[in-house]
Amino acid sequence: MPDSPLLTAAAVAVIAMAVAVVVGVGLKVLRSFRDLGTDAERATYHTLHAASQAGQHLRRGLNPAGAAKACRQLRALLGCEALAITDTTGVLAWDGAAEELKPRLMALAEGVLAGGRTAVLPAGNPAGPGGAQKTGTGSPLAAVIAPVRAGTRVVGAVAAFAPSASAGLVRATGEVADWVAVQVELAELDASRTLLMEAEVRALRAQISPHFIYNSLNAIASFINTDPARARELVVEFADFTRYSFRRHGDFTTLAEELRCIDRYLLLERARFGERVQVSLRVAPEVLSTVIPFLSLQPLVENAVRHGLEAKEGPGHISISANDAGAFAEVTIEDDGVGMDPAQLQSMLAGHTDGEHVGLRNVDARLRQVYGNDHGLVIDTAPGEGTLITMRVPKSQPGHDA
């Protein structure tokens, strides 16, 4: 029976709809490919992504664990048969084929480590990586060994193995070695900053030791005969204060812990000064868990006592407040003592004069190191007008543990 015109028209319509769907899907797929960018853009992305991944593994410098993980990313970046990273004493990591060459690598890299110049060892050359023998890859491999320099020092090498040492491989291996060097220098800088902070905390402890300890022990001794119970209480507070101040773990603490340390400090100072030192405290509970650099508040309060109130005639007042300021915790320490010349203060904070306010300069420098120059101490003072010190720290600080 011949097809009716109605059925033929229906079939044509179905086919047309199917074609439209296929074309639509095809256009959508093409658009999605275009959204990924050109081939050059995709290559750039993959290169930057590999470098970023490798950089994370070298954040602690050249060590076997980090080098092994970075090696995989860097070999993929160079597209070579094998890649190795060394320090000056041995092979830290090897990724890829021809591991039978690994025992010879330090001998091959000796001149690079000593002279700091890239070595190119052709495939099949008796002096090359495989000598005249074939490697496990089935054919001799060439090697490009580039030095890793940190400043003026050669601290290691990057060695790339491939069937031939093309000019492109030589340049690319040198660039990778320079990139590894940058990561090593950043790791050393980070370690130096940590050591500097530790040294500055030790300096603060040394400052606390001779002045405060001597005065506290004298104050305690004065109560032994007249008020033994008070003397025992002060001994306990003194022990707690020194235990906290001279602890050996961590560069950070919480605002709550630092305020407890200040409370003990002021209790001991009031035992010496009596009613001459009056204190008021106002703290928002939501900022108590904020992480701050260790011994960053106590030196500010000590500065208020020693340089603000001790030289003042009659009673003096210290006001301590900690407030919630959005993303920040804002701490202020104010005294109505003798104050100081603002120009002299700025010179001292800049390190141009030694002065007596070592604690202020120390805390200001550490805050700037940790949070940036915008987060140093803000100090308002004038002769005879007292001193107001403000410190603002972020409430959220990933990577800083108390």
Tab-separated table of C-alpha atoms in Angstrom:
chain	number	residue	atom	x	y	z
A	1	MET	CA	0.000	0.000	0.000
A	2	PRO	CA	1.620	3.330	-0.948
A	3	ASP	CA	2.446	5.811	1.827
A	4	SER	CA	-0.207	8.416	2.348
A	5	PRO	CA	0.789	12.074	2.032
A	6	LEU	CA	-0.080	12.530	5.734
A	7	LEU	CA	2.337	9.784	6.911
A	8	THR	CA	5.080	11.094	4.641
A	9	ALA	CA	4.703	14.585	6.043
A	10	ALA	CA	4.804	13.228	9.613
A	11	ALA	CA	7.991	11.293	8.915
A	12	VAL	CA	9.634	14.346	7.417
A	13	ALA	CA	8.651	16.391	10.469
A	14	VAL	CA	10.138	13.794	12.878
A	15	ILE	CA	13.372	13.650	10.896
A	16	ALA	CA	13.585	17.452	10.842
A	17	MET	CA	13.098	17.594	14.629
A	18	ALA	CA	15.800	14.973	15.155
A	19	VAL	CA	18.216	16.881	12.957
A	20	ALA	CA	17.428	20.084	14.871
A	21	VAL	CA	18.124	18.367	18.203
A	22	VAL	CA	21.432	16.945	16.952
A	23	VAL	CA	22.490	20.320	15.558
A	24	GLY	CA	21.479	22.031	18.799
A	25	VAL	CA	23.482	19.572	20.916
A	26	GLY	CA	26.436	19.928	18.569
A	27	LEU	CA	26.362	23.711	18.816
A	28	LYS	CA	26.165	23.484	22.626
A	29	VAL	CA	29.202	21.177	22.730
A	30	LEU	CA	31.112	23.498	20.404
A	31	ARG	CA	30.247	26.474	22.601
A	32	SER	CA	31.459	24.613	25.699
A	33	PHE	CA	34.774	23.926	23.980
A	34	ARG	CA	35.077	27.565	23.017
A	35	ASP	CA	34.407	28.520	26.678
A	36	LEU	CA	37.507	26.570	27.682
A	37	GLY	CA	39.598	28.993	25.602
A	38	THR	CA	42.051	28.460	22.805
A	39	ASP	CA	44.672	25.713	22.767
A	40	ALA	CA	47.268	28.271	23.877
A	41	GLU	CA	45.074	29.420	26.776
A	42	ARG	CA	44.466	25.850	27.892
A	43	ALA	CA	48.192	25.125	27.712
A	44	THR	CA	48.898	28.231	29.805
A	45	TYR	CA	46.323	27.150	32.374
A	46	HIS	CA	47.778	23.645	32.656
A	47	THR	CA	51.295	25.072	32.990
A	48	LEU	CA	50.318	27.509	35.745
A	49	HIS	CA	48.265	24.847	37.521
A	50	ALA	CA	51.181	22.389	37.515
A	51	ALA	CA	53.554	25.077	38.791
A	52	SER	CA	51.093	26.048	41.529
A	53	GLN	CA	50.691	22.432	42.639
A	54	ALA	CA	54.448	21.865	42.676
A	55	GLY	CA	55.018	25.102	44.588
A	56	GLN	CA	52.807	23.926	47.451
A	57	HIS	CA	55.106	20.927	47.956
A	58	LEU	CA	58.271	23.062	48.093
A	59	ARG	CA	57.018	25.539	50.708
A	60	ARG	CA	59.313	24.011	53.324
A	61	GLY	CA	62.363	24.060	51.067
A	62	LEU	CA	64.285	21.175	49.531
A	63	ASN	CA	63.376	18.008	51.390
A	64	PRO	CA	62.653	14.470	50.120
A	65	ALA	CA	58.892	14.457	50.795
A	66	GLY	CA	58.183	17.794	49.122
A	67	ALA	CA	60.621	17.199	46.251
A	68	ALA	CA	59.041	13.803	45.449
A	69	LYS	CA	55.589	15.327	45.047
A	70	ALA	CA	56.841	18.358	43.122
A	71	CYS	CA	58.878	16.123	40.814
A	72	ARG	CA	55.743	14.529	39.297
A	73	GLN	CA	54.261	17.925	38.440
A	74	LEU	CA	57.495	19.289	37.018
A	75	ARG	CA	58.170	16.216	34.854
A	76	ALA	CA	54.693	16.579	33.338
A	77	LEU	CA	55.493	20.240	32.741
A	78	LEU	CA	58.701	19.433	30.837
A	79	GLY	CA	57.326	16.327	29.094
A	80	CYS	CA	60.590	14.441	29.652
A	81	GLU	CA	61.254	10.742	30.257
A	82	ALA	CA	62.507	11.312	33.807
A	83	LEU	CA	63.155	14.184	36.212
A	84	ALA	CA	65.255	14.367	39.351
A	85	ILE	CA	65.771	16.972	42.070
A	86	THR	CA	68.894	16.981	44.235
A	87	ASP	CA	70.377	19.002	47.036
A	88	THR	CA	74.152	19.296	47.432
A	89	THR	CA	74.519	15.904	49.129
A	90	GLY	CA	72.184	13.479	47.352
A	91	VAL	CA	69.179	12.768	45.143
A	92	LEU	CA	66.011	13.933	46.859
A	93	ALA	CA	63.477	12.712	44.290
A	94	TRP	CA	63.257	10.833	40.997
A	95	ASP	CA	60.175	10.540	38.824
A	96	GLY	CA	59.818	8.589	35.583
A	97	ALA	CA	61.845	5.955	33.795
A	98	ALA	CA	65.530	4.935	33.811
A	99	GLU	CA	65.954	4.765	37.597
A	100	GLU	CA	69.086	2.725	36.945
A	101	LEU	CA	70.735	6.081	36.257
A	102	LYS	CA	69.916	7.399	39.712
A	103	PRO	CA	73.123	6.123	41.428
A	104	ARG	CA	75.236	8.041	38.870
A	105	LEU	CA	73.377	11.338	39.065
A	106	MET	CA	75.395	13.015	41.826
A	107	ALA	CA	78.619	12.246	39.948
A	108	LEU	CA	77.125	13.684	36.762
A	109	ALA	CA	75.931	16.789	38.658
A	110	GLU	CA	79.230	17.378	40.475
A	111	GLY	CA	80.396	20.096	38.103
A	112	VAL	CA	76.975	21.786	38.113
A	113	LEU	CA	76.853	21.916	41.917
A	114	ALA	CA	80.428	23.175	42.126
A	115	GLY	CA	80.394	25.720	39.302
A	116	GLY	CA	76.739	26.689	39.059
A	117	ARG	CA	76.531	26.217	35.278
A	118	THR	CA	74.060	24.029	33.372
A	119	ALA	CA	75.473	20.780	31.947
A	120	VAL	CA	74.155	19.129	28.757
A	121	LEU	CA	75.092	15.440	28.369
A	122	PRO	CA	74.189	14.003	24.936
A	123	ALA	CA	72.574	10.591	24.527
A	124	GLY	CA	74.964	7.719	23.802
A	125	ASN	CA	78.046	9.690	24.854
A	126	PRO	CA	80.308	7.505	27.070
A	127	ALA	CA	80.450	10.416	29.531
A	128	GLY	CA	76.678	10.858	29.399
A	129	PRO	CA	74.061	9.523	31.802
A	130	GLY	CA	73.845	6.025	30.317
A	131	GLY	CA	77.296	5.860	28.867
A	132	ALA	CA	77.216	3.943	25.604
A	133	GLN	CA	74.671	1.501	27.045
A	134	LYS	CA	70.924	1.515	26.527
A	135	THR	CA	68.744	2.336	29.492
A	136	GLY	CA	65.525	0.709	30.622
A	137	THR	CA	63.668	2.938	28.156
A	138	GLY	CA	65.179	0.970	25.261
A	139	SER	CA	67.469	3.745	24.038
A	140	PRO	CA	70.180	6.003	25.480
A	141	LEU	CA	68.986	9.179	27.160
A	142	ALA	CA	70.444	12.649	27.144
A	143	ALA	CA	70.513	14.720	30.337
A	144	VAL	CA	70.161	18.406	31.089
A	145	ILE	CA	71.289	19.288	34.624
A	146	ALA	CA	70.599	22.858	35.783
A	147	PRO	CA	71.682	24.408	39.100
A	148	VAL	CA	69.214	25.608	41.758
A	149	ARG	CA	70.574	28.821	43.247
A	150	ALA	CA	69.401	30.486	46.443
A	151	GLY	CA	71.017	33.891	46.335
A	152	THR	CA	74.686	33.296	45.535
A	153	ARG	CA	74.637	29.684	46.761
A	154	VAL	CA	73.995	26.573	44.673
A	155	VAL	CA	71.707	24.491	46.873
A	156	GLY	CA	70.758	21.728	44.457
A	157	ALA	CA	70.023	20.758	40.857
A	158	VAL	CA	67.199	19.779	38.525
A	159	ALA	CA	68.016	17.028	36.024
A	160	ALA	CA	65.796	16.266	33.019
A	161	PHE	CA	66.292	13.080	30.941
A	162	ALA	CA	65.033	12.760	27.360
A	163	PRO	CA	65.984	10.997	24.093
A	164	SER	CA	67.724	14.189	22.979
A	165	ALA	CA	68.824	17.428	24.627
A	166	SER	CA	67.031	19.913	22.426
A	167	ALA	CA	67.535	23.644	22.823
A	168	GLY	CA	63.952	23.878	24.087
A	169	LEU	CA	64.580	21.276	26.806
A	170	VAL	CA	67.761	23.037	27.904
A	171	ARG	CA	65.979	26.368	28.272
A	172	ALA	CA	62.908	24.844	29.911
A	173	THR	CA	64.996	22.893	32.443
A	174	GLY	CA	66.875	26.070	33.338
A	175	GLU	CA	63.588	27.921	33.849
A	176	VAL	CA	62.258	25.112	36.076
A	177	ALA	CA	65.475	25.159	38.137
A	178	ASP	CA	65.145	28.948	38.570
A	179	TRP	CA	61.516	28.500	39.610
A	180	VAL	CA	62.526	25.863	42.189
A	181	ALA	CA	65.158	28.315	43.451
A	182	VAL	CA	62.490	30.952	44.036
A	183	GLN	CA	60.464	28.464	46.109
A	184	VAL	CA	63.564	27.612	48.144
A	185	GLU	CA	64.285	31.303	48.788
A	186	LEU	CA	60.679	31.891	49.862
A	187	ALA	CA	60.917	28.926	52.248
A	188	GLU	CA	64.165	30.312	53.692
A	189	LEU	CA	62.586	33.751	54.050
A	190	ASP	CA	59.628	32.254	55.881
A	191	ALA	CA	61.990	30.345	58.182
A	192	SER	CA	63.968	33.553	58.791
A	193	ARG	CA	60.799	35.429	59.714
A	194	THR	CA	59.892	32.672	62.165
A	195	LEU	CA	63.365	32.780	63.725
A	196	LEU	CA	63.166	36.574	63.928
A	197	MET	CA	59.844	36.413	65.748
A	198	GLU	CA	61.255	33.829	68.154
A	199	ALA	CA	64.288	36.053	68.774
A	200	GLU	CA	62.049	39.035	69.459
A	201	VAL	CA	59.974	37.039	71.943
A	202	ARG	CA	63.202	35.978	73.666
A	203	ALA	CA	64.204	39.645	73.814
A	204	LEU	CA	60.919	40.473	75.522
A	205	ARG	CA	61.447	37.674	78.017
A	206	ALA	CA	64.927	38.994	78.744
A	207	GLN	CA	63.418	42.446	79.309
A	208	ILE	CA	60.827	41.045	81.726
A	209	SER	CA	63.392	39.033	83.620
A	210	PRO	CA	65.683	41.579	85.327
A	211	HIS	CA	63.249	44.425	85.949
A	212	PHE	CA	59.952	42.828	86.809
A	213	ILE	CA	61.247	39.745	88.621
A	214	TYR	CA	63.468	41.797	90.928
A	215	ASN	CA	60.652	44.192	91.850
A	216	SER	CA	58.101	41.395	92.296
A	217	LEU	CA	60.337	39.405	94.606
A	218	ASN	CA	60.982	42.521	96.671
A	219	ALA	CA	57.237	43.153	96.929
A	220	ILE	CA	56.602	39.547	97.991
A	221	ALA	CA	59.388	39.727	100.582
A	222	SER	CA	57.807	42.812	102.115
A	223	PHE	CA	54.660	40.808	102.980
A	224	ILE	CA	56.331	37.694	104.408
A	225	ASN	CA	56.356	38.979	108.004
A	226	THR	CA	53.390	41.355	107.953
A	227	ASP	CA	50.925	39.323	105.847
A	228	PRO	CA	52.078	35.735	105.168
A	229	ALA	CA	48.798	34.783	103.451
A	230	ARG	CA	49.175	37.658	100.994
A	231	ALA	CA	52.810	36.675	100.386
A	232	ARG	CA	51.749	33.092	99.541
A	233	GLU	CA	49.076	34.386	97.151
A	234	LEU	CA	51.603	36.613	95.411
A	235	VAL	CA	54.090	33.745	95.099
A	236	VAL	CA	51.443	31.655	93.301
A	237	GLU	CA	50.567	34.550	90.969
A	238	PHE	CA	54.260	35.179	90.301
A	239	ALA	CA	54.804	31.510	89.448
A	240	ASP	CA	51.805	31.493	87.066
A	241	PHE	CA	52.969	34.690	85.389
A	242	THR	CA	56.533	33.471	84.822
A	243	ARG	CA	55.302	30.049	83.661
A	244	TYR	CA	53.209	31.731	80.964
A	245	SER	CA	55.831	34.340	80.010
A	246	PHE	CA	58.642	31.809	79.635
A	247	ARG	CA	56.683	29.002	78.005
A	248	ARG	CA	58.475	27.406	75.057
A	249	HIS	CA	55.652	26.396	72.720
A	250	GLY	CA	53.901	28.500	70.122
A	251	ASP	CA	54.274	32.004	68.739
A	252	PHE	CA	50.577	32.754	69.270
A	253	THR	CA	48.099	32.735	72.119
A	254	THR	CA	44.501	33.826	72.669
A	255	LEU	CA	43.334	37.210	73.867
A	256	ALA	CA	41.852	35.481	76.921
A	257	GLU	CA	45.226	33.943	77.868
A	258	GLU	CA	47.046	37.236	77.385
A	259	LEU	CA	44.495	39.056	79.571
A	260	ARG	CA	44.981	36.454	82.307
A	261	CYS	CA	48.720	37.119	82.110
A	262	ILE	CA	48.052	40.874	82.412
A	263	ASP	CA	45.814	40.305	85.431
A	264	ARG	CA	48.632	38.472	87.234
A	265	TYR	CA	51.141	41.125	86.204
A	266	LEU	CA	48.970	43.956	87.548
A	267	LEU	CA	48.254	42.068	90.762
A	268	LEU	CA	51.997	41.877	91.401
A	269	GLU	CA	52.558	45.526	90.442
A	270	ARG	CA	49.739	46.689	92.708
A	271	ALA	CA	51.395	44.815	95.555
A	272	ARG	CA	54.336	47.178	94.992
A	273	PHE	CA	52.496	50.411	94.158
A	274	GLY	CA	49.352	49.933	96.252
A	275	GLU	CA	46.521	52.311	95.375
A	276	ARG	CA	48.781	54.359	93.096
A	277	VAL	CA	47.831	52.005	90.239
A	278	GLN	CA	44.122	51.807	89.429
A	279	VAL	CA	42.842	49.573	86.647
A	280	SER	CA	39.568	49.265	84.739
A	281	LEU	CA	38.836	46.459	82.290
A	282	ARG	CA	36.119	46.209	79.629
A	283	VAL	CA	36.148	43.166	77.326
A	284	ALA	CA	33.587	41.941	74.784
A	285	PRO	CA	33.211	38.148	75.300
A	286	GLU	CA	33.096	37.441	71.555
A	287	VAL	CA	36.732	38.509	71.072
A	288	LEU	CA	38.249	36.414	73.882
A	289	SER	CA	39.083	33.528	71.522
A	290	THR	CA	40.896	35.803	69.020
A	291	VAL	CA	44.423	34.556	68.304
A	292	ILE	CA	47.146	37.170	68.854
A	293	PRO	CA	50.961	37.065	68.887
A	294	PHE	CA	52.348	35.749	72.170
A	295	LEU	CA	53.292	38.502	74.654
A	296	SER	CA	51.805	41.291	72.533
A	297	LEU	CA	49.607	42.906	75.230
A	298	GLN	CA	51.589	42.463	78.438
A	299	PRO	CA	54.508	44.657	77.228
A	300	LEU	CA	52.028	47.435	76.407
A	301	VAL	CA	50.592	47.342	79.922
A	302	GLU	CA	54.088	47.175	81.387
A	303	ASN	CA	54.988	50.249	79.340
A	304	ALA	CA	51.978	52.063	80.829
A	305	VAL	CA	53.082	51.198	84.362
A	306	ARG	CA	56.829	51.776	84.006
A	307	HIS	CA	56.911	54.793	81.715
A	308	GLY	CA	53.477	56.281	82.288
A	309	LEU	CA	52.516	55.927	85.939
A	310	GLU	CA	55.738	55.187	87.812
A	311	ALA	CA	57.067	58.684	87.057
A	312	LYS	CA	53.746	60.357	87.860
A	313	GLU	CA	53.016	61.917	91.220
A	314	GLY	CA	49.934	60.536	92.920
A	315	PRO	CA	47.587	57.810	91.669
A	316	GLY	CA	47.322	56.820	88.014
A	317	HIS	CA	44.733	54.960	86.002
A	318	ILE	CA	45.061	52.295	83.290
A	319	SER	CA	42.057	51.412	81.147
A	320	ILE	CA	42.102	48.206	79.093
A	321	SER	CA	39.363	47.431	76.581
A	322	ALA	CA	38.845	44.774	73.900
A	323	ASN	CA	36.002	45.340	71.441
A	324	ASP	CA	34.423	43.584	68.492
A	325	ALA	CA	35.053	45.719	65.373
A	326	GLY	CA	33.522	43.607	62.626
A	327	ALA	CA	36.255	41.416	61.129
A	328	PHE	CA	38.734	42.686	63.735
A	329	ALA	CA	39.295	42.632	67.465
A	330	GLU	CA	40.335	46.093	68.672
A	331	VAL	CA	42.308	46.349	71.891
A	332	THR	CA	43.129	49.667	73.556
A	333	ILE	CA	45.382	50.372	76.520
A	334	GLU	CA	45.186	53.901	77.907
A	335	ASP	CA	46.985	55.517	80.835
A	336	ASP	CA	46.862	59.029	82.288
A	337	GLY	CA	50.583	59.096	82.994
A	338	VAL	CA	53.364	61.408	81.909
A	339	GLY	CA	53.159	60.616	78.175
A	340	MET	CA	56.045	61.278	75.788
A	341	ASP	CA	57.118	63.379	72.813
A	342	PRO	CA	55.445	62.017	69.611
A	343	ALA	CA	58.557	62.741	67.512
A	344	GLN	CA	60.713	60.774	69.938
A	345	LEU	CA	58.169	57.942	69.864
A	346	GLN	CA	58.194	57.768	66.047
A	347	SER	CA	61.987	57.750	66.000
A	348	MET	CA	62.011	54.915	68.515
A	349	LEU	CA	59.436	52.831	66.582
A	350	ALA	CA	61.487	53.302	63.407
A	351	GLY	CA	64.526	51.886	65.225
A	352	HIS	CA	66.524	55.133	65.005
A	353	THR	CA	67.004	55.416	68.773
A	354	ASP	CA	67.487	52.819	71.467
A	355	GLY	CA	65.242	54.426	74.064
A	356	GLU	CA	63.569	52.635	76.937
A	357	HIS	CA	60.367	51.632	75.150
A	358	VAL	CA	61.772	48.365	73.784
A	359	GLY	CA	58.494	46.517	74.374
A	360	LEU	CA	56.516	48.943	72.190
A	361	ARG	CA	58.949	48.653	69.269
A	362	ASN	CA	59.079	44.875	69.603
A	363	VAL	CA	55.300	44.432	69.583
A	364	ASP	CA	54.846	46.919	66.729
A	365	ALA	CA	57.432	45.096	64.579
A	366	ARG	CA	55.890	41.679	65.211
A	367	LEU	CA	52.364	42.867	64.395
A	368	ARG	CA	53.598	44.293	61.080
A	369	GLN	CA	55.450	41.062	60.256
A	370	VAL	CA	52.397	38.898	60.905
A	371	TYR	CA	49.539	41.053	59.569
A	372	GLY	CA	51.195	43.665	57.323
A	373	ASN	CA	52.181	47.301	57.747
A	374	ASP	CA	48.570	48.434	58.148
A	375	HIS	CA	48.331	46.562	61.453
A	376	GLY	CA	51.096	48.146	63.507
A	377	LEU	CA	50.383	49.871	66.807
A	378	VAL	CA	48.532	53.200	66.716
A	379	ILE	CA	49.848	55.383	69.544
A	380	ASP	CA	48.463	58.762	70.624
A	381	THR	CA	50.580	60.552	73.216
A	382	ALA	CA	51.969	63.918	74.276
A	383	PRO	CA	54.030	65.098	77.262
A	384	GLY	CA	51.776	65.313	80.314
A	385	GLU	CA	48.756	63.944	78.405
A	386	GLY	CA	49.086	60.198	78.952
A	387	THR	CA	49.205	57.528	76.230
A	388	LEU	CA	46.573	55.648	74.224
A	389	ILE	CA	47.701	52.511	72.355
A	390	THR	CA	45.389	50.765	69.886
A	391	MET	CA	45.949	47.326	68.363
A	392	ARG	CA	43.705	45.785	65.680
A	393	VAL	CA	44.057	42.126	64.693
A	394	PRO	CA	41.887	39.963	62.397
A	395	LYS	CA	39.505	37.685	64.288
A	396	SER	CA	39.926	34.969	61.643
A	397	GLN	CA	43.527	33.891	61.072
A	398	PRO	CA	43.966	30.586	59.172
A	399	GLY	CA	47.319	28.977	59.890
A	400	HIS	CA	47.883	30.673	63.253
A	401	ASP	CA	47.272	28.308	66.141
A	402	ALA	CA	47.338	29.358	69.757
